Short mmCIF file of C-alpha atoms in Angstrom, two decimals:
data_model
loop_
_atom_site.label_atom_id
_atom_site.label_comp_id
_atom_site.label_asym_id
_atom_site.label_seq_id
_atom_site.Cartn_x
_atom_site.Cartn_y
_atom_site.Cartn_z
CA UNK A 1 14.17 19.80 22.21
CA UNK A 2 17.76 19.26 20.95
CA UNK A 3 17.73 18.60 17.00
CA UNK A 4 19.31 15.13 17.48
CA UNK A 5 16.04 14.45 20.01
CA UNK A 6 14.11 15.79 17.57
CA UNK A 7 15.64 13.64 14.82
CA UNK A 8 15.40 10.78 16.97
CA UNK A 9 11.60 11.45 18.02
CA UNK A 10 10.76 11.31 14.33
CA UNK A 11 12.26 8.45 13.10
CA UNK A 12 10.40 7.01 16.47
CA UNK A 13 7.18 7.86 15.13
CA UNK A 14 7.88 6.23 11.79
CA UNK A 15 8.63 2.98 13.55
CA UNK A 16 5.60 3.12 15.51
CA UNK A 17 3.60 3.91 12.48
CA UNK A 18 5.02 1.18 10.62
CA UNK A 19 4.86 -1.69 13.22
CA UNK A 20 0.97 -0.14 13.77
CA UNK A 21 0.56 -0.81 9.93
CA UNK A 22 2.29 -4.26 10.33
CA UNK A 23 0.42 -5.67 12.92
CA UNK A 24 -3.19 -4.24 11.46
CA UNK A 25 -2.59 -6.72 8.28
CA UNK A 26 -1.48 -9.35 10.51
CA UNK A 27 -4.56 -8.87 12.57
CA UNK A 28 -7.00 -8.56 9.91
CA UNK A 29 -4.95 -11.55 8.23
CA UNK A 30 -4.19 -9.49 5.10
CA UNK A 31 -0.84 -11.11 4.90
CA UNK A 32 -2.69 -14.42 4.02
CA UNK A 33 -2.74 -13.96 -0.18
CA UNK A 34 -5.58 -17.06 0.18
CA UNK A 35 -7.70 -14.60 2.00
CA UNK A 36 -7.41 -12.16 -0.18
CA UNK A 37 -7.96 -14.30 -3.48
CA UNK A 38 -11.03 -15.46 -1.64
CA UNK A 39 -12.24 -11.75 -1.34
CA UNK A 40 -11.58 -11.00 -5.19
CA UNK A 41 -13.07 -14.70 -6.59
CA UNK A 42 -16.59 -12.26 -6.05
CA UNK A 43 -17.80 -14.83 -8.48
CA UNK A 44 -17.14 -17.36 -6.71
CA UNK A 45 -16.79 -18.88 -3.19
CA UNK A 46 -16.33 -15.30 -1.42
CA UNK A 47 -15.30 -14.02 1.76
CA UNK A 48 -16.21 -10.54 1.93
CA UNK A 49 -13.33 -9.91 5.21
CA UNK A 50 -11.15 -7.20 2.99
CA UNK A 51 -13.83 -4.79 2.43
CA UNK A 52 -14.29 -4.46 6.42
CA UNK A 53 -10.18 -3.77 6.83
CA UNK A 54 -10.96 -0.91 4.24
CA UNK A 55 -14.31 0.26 6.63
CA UNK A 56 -12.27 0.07 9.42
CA UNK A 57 -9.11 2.12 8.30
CA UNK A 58 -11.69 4.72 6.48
CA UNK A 59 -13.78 4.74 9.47
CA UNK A 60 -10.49 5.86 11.63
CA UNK A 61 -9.23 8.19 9.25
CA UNK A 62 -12.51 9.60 8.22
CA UNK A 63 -12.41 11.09 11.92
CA UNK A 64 -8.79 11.56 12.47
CA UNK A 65 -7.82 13.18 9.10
CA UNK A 66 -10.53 16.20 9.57
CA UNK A 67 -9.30 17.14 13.31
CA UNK A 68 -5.43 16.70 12.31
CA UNK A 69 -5.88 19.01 9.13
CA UNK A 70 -7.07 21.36 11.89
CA UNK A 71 -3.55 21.79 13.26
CA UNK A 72 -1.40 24.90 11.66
CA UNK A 73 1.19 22.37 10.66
CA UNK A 74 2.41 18.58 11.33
CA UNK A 75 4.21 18.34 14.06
CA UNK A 76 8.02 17.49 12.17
CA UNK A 77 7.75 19.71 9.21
CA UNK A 78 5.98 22.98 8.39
CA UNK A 79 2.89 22.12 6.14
CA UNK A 80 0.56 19.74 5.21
CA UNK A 81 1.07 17.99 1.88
CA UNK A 82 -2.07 16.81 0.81
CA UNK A 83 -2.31 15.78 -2.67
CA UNK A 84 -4.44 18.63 -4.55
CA UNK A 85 -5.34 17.20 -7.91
CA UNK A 86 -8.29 16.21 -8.53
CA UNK A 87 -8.55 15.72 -12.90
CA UNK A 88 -8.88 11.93 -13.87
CA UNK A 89 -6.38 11.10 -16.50
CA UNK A 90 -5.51 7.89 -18.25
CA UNK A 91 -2.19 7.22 -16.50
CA UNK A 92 -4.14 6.61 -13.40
CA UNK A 93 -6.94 4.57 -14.64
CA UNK A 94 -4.31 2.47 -16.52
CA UNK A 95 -1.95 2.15 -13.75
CA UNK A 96 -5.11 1.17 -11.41
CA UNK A 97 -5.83 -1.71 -14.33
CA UNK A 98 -2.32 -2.80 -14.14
CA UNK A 99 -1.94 -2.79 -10.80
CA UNK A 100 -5.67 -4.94 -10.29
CA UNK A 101 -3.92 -7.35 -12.28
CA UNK A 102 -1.13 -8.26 -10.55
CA UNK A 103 -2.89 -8.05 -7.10
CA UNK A 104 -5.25 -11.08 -8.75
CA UNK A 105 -2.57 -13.30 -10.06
CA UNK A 106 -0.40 -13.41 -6.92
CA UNK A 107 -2.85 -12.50 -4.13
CA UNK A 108 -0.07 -9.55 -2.88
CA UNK A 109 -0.28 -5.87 -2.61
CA UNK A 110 2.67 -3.82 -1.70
CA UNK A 111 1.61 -3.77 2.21
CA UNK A 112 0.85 -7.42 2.99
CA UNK A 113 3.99 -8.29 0.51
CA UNK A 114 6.23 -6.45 2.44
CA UNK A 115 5.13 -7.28 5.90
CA UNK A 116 5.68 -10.51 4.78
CA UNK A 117 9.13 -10.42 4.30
CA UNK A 118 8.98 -11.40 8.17
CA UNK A 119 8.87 -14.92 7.12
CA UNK A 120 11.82 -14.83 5.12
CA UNK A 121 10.82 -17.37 2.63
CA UNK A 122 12.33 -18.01 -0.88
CA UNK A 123 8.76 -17.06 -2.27
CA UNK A 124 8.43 -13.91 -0.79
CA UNK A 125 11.60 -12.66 -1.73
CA UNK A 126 10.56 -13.60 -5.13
CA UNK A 127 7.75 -11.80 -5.30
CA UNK A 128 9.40 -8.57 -3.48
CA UNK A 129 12.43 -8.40 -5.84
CA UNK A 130 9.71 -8.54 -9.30
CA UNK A 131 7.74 -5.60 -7.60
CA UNK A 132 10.98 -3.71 -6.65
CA UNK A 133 12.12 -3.94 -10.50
CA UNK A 134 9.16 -3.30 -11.67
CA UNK A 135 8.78 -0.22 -9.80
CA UNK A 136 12.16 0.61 -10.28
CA UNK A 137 12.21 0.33 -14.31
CA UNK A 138 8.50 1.99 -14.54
CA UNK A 139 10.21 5.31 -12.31
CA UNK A 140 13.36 4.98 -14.47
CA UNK A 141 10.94 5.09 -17.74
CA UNK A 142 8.58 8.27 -16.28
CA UNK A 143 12.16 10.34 -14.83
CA UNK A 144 13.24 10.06 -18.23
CA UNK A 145 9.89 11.15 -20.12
CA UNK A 146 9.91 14.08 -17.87
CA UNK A 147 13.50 14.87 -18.52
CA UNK A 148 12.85 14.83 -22.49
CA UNK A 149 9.72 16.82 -21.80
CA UNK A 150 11.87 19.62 -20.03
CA UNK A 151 14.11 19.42 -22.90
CA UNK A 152 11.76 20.20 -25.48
CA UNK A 153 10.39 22.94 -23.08
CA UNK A 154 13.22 24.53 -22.69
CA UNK A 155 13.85 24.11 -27.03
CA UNK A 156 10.19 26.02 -27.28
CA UNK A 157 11.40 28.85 -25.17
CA UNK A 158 14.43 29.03 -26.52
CA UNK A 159 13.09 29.59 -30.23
CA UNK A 160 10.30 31.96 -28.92
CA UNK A 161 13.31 34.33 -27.28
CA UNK B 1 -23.25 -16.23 -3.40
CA UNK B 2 -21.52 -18.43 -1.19
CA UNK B 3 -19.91 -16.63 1.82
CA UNK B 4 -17.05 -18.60 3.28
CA UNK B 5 -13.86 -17.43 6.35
CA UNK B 6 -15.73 -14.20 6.80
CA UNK B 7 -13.85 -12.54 10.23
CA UNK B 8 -15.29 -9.33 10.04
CA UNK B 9 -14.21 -8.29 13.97
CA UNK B 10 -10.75 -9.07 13.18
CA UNK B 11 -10.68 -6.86 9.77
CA UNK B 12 -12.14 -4.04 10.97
CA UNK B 13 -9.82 -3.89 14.00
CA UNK B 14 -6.82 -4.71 11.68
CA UNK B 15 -8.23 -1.67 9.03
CA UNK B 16 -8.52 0.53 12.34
CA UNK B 17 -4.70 -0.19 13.74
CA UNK B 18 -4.45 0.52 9.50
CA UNK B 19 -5.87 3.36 9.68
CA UNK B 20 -4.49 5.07 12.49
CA UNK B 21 -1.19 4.28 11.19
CA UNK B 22 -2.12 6.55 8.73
CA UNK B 23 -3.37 9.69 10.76
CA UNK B 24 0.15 9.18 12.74
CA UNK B 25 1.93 9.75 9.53
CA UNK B 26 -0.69 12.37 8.60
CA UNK B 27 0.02 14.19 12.14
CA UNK B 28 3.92 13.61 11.85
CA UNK B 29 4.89 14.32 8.40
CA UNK B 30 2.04 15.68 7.38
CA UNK B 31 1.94 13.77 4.17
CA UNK B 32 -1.04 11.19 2.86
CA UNK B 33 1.23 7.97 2.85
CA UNK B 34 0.51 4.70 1.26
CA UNK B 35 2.65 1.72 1.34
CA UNK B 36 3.78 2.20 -2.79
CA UNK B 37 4.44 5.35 -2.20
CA UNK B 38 6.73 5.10 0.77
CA UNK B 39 8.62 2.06 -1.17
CA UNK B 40 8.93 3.69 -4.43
CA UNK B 41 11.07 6.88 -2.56
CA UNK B 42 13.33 3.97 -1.69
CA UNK B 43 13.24 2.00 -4.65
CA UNK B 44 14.09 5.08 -6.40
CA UNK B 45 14.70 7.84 -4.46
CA UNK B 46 14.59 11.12 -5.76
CA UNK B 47 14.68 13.25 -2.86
CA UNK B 48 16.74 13.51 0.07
CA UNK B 49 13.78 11.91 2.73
CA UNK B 50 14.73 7.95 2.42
CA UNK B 51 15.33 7.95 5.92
CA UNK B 52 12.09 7.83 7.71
CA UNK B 53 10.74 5.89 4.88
CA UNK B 54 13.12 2.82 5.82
CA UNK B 55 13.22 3.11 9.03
CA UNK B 56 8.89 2.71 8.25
CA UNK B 57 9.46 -0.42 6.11
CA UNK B 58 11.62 -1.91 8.94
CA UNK B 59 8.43 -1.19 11.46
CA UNK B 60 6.03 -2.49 8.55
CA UNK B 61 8.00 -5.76 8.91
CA UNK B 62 8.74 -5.44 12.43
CA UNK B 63 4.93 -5.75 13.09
CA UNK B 64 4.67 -8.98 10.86
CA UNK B 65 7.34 -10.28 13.30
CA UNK B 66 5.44 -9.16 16.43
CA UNK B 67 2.53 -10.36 15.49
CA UNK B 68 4.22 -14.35 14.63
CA UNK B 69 5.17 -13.89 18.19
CA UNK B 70 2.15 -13.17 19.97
CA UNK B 71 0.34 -16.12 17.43
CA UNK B 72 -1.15 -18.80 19.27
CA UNK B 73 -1.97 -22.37 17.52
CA UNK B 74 -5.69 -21.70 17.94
CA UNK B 75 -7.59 -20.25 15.02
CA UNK B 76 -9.85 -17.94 17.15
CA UNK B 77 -9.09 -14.37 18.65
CA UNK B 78 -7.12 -11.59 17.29
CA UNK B 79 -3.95 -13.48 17.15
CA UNK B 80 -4.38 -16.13 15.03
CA UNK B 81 -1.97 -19.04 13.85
CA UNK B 82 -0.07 -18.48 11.26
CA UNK B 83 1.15 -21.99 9.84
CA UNK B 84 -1.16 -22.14 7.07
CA UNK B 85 -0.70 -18.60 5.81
CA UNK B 86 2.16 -19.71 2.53
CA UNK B 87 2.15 -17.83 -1.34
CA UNK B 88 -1.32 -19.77 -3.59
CA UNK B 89 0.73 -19.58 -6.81
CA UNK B 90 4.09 -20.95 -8.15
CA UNK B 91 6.92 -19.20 -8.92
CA UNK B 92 5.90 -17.23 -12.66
CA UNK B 93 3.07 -16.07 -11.09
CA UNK B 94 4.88 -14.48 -7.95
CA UNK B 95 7.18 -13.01 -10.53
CA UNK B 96 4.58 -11.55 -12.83
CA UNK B 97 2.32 -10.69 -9.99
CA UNK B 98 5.01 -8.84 -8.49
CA UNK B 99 6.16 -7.05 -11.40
CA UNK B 100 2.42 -5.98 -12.54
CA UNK B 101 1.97 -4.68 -8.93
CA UNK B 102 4.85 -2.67 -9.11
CA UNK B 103 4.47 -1.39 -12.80
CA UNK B 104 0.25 -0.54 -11.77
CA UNK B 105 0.67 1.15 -8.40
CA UNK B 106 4.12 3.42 -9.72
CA UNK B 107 1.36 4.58 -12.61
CA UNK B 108 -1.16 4.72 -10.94
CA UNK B 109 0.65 6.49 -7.84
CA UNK B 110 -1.22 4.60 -5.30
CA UNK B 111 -2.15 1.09 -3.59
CA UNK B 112 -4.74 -0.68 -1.28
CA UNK B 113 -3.77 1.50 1.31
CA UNK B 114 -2.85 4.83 -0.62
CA UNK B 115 -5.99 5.22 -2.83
CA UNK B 116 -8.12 2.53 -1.17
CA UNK B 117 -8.00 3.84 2.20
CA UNK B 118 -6.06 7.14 3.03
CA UNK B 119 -7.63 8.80 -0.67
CA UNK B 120 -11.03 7.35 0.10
CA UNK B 121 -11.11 8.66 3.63
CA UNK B 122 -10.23 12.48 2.44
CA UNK B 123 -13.04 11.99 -0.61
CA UNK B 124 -10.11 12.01 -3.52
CA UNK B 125 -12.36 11.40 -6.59
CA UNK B 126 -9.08 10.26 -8.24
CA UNK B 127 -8.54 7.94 -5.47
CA UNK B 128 -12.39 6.55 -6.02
CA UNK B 129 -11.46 5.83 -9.90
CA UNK B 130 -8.01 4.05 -8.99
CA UNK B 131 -9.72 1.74 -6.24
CA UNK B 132 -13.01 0.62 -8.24
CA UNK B 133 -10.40 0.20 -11.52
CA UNK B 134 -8.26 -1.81 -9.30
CA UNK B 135 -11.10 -3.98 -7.39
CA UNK B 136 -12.51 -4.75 -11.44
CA UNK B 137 -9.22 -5.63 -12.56
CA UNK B 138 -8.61 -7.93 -9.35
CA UNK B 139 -12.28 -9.55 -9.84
CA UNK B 140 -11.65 -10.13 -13.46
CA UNK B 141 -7.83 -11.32 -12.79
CA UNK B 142 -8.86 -13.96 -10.38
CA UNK B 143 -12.42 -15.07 -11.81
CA UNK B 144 -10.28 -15.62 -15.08
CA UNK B 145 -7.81 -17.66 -13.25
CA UNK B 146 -9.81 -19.24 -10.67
CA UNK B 147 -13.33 -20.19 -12.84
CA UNK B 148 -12.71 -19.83 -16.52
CA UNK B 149 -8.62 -21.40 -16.37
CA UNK B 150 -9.70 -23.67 -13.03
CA UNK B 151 -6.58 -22.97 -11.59
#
């Protein structure tokens, strides 16, 4: 294969994996933030429908992941990048809490929010834009932790030599 | 407990297109991809793979499109109607849902689909913690809202 094929071939396969993802909230009506409300009021009047999207995406990957792993390497790049760590710190726990939150107030997580940019509605975009700056401004805050934390690293070695 | 819209055969073939989704990108790229994760390298990319990732976002929303099209009227079958689907809180809410979602899952470096399904599938016990954190937080969140503030 040429390298613009292959170029082409693998942007392909990320619009096919995407429109797959797409359609599989549409189906499972994910993109409805009443249904999911209704699967998180557990207290309440509940409709249990989310918990068999998760079955049914673990289900397919519980299978698939095992045999592709198999492989030597994926089939655009030259090795699998699975993440390895396994320690449980507070940043994710807290993140998870924060996150929770926000998926109960507005009924959105980042998938069915941004398939449903495909109705193009005022509200949507709304919602969108305060999840792209708060992503944005939480990445800006963490880049520049690390970047102080390199600095002092780079102080300690520099008074040890 | 009352149970009410339960449509389990449509969820679980919804989590499976989901899923397989995810062994594509698994297969291709050979990365475990949620849909935070592949935003958040646009939002604010770092390195130089922004590429695949939007031409993935335009698919994500490509499908939603697709899927509008094929929508019948009727409420039964795979392809449901879709007039009724519209956002069940006002503006501030949107806004701070948004933002919390956005602040949580860049933390927490995962969503629903990240942690909850790809992370679960490969037996991440980090992945375990972030999804049963999130699904308290979400039950707390809503039975706050929904029984104790009777919105």
């Amino acid at each position: 294969m040429t390298v613009v094929s292959k170029a082409l071939f693998r942007l392909f396969f990320a619009l096919i994996a995407g429109v797959l993802f797409g359609l599989g909230l549409s189906v499972s009506q994910m993109i409805d933030p009443a249904k999911v409300i209704n699967f998180l009021n557990i207290f309440g009047a509940w409709d249990p429908s989310l918990a068999f999207v998760m079955g049914g995406g673990l289900l397919v990957n519980a299978i698939a992941t095992p045999l592709i792993l198999k492989r030597r390497q994926p089939i655009f790049t030259h090795m699998f990048r699975v993440p390895a760590k396994s320690q449980i710190d507070s940043r994710l726990v807290i993140g998870g809490a924060l996150f929770g939150i926000g998926w109960g107030l507005a009924g959105y997580c980042p998938g069915p929010m941004i398939t449903s940019l495909s109705f193009a509605s005022t509200e949507i975009l709304t919602v969108v834009l305060a999840y792209v700056v708060g992503t944005y401004a939480t990445k800006w805050v963490l880049f520049k932790i690390e970047q102080v934390n390199q600095i002092e690293h780079q102080k300690d070695e520099a008074c040890v030599g | 407990m009352e149970i009410i819209n339960f449509t389990p055969l449509s969820a679980t073939i919804g989590g499976a297109l989901i899923g397989l989704s995810a062994a594509l990108l698994l297969l291709a790229k050979g990365r475990i991809a949620g849909i935070s994760g592949i935003a958040g390298g646009i939002i604010f990319p770092e390195k130089g793979d922004v590429v695949w990732r939007v031409i993935f976002i335009v698919g994500l929303i490509l499908g939603g499109f697709l899927y509008q099209l094929l929508s019948s009227d009727s409420s039964e079958g795979l392809f449901k109607g879709v007039e009724h689907i519209q956002p069940v809180v006002g503006t501030p809410l949107l806004i701070l849902g948004g933002l919390f979602v956005g602040i949580g899952t860049t933390i927490g470096t995962g969503c629903t689909s990240g942690h909850g399904i790809c992370g679960l599938a490969r037996r991440s016990p980090r992945s375990l913690v972030a999804t049963l954190t999130f699904m308290a937080t979400g039950f707390i969140t809503v039975f706050i809202v929904k029984q104790l503030l009777g919105a």
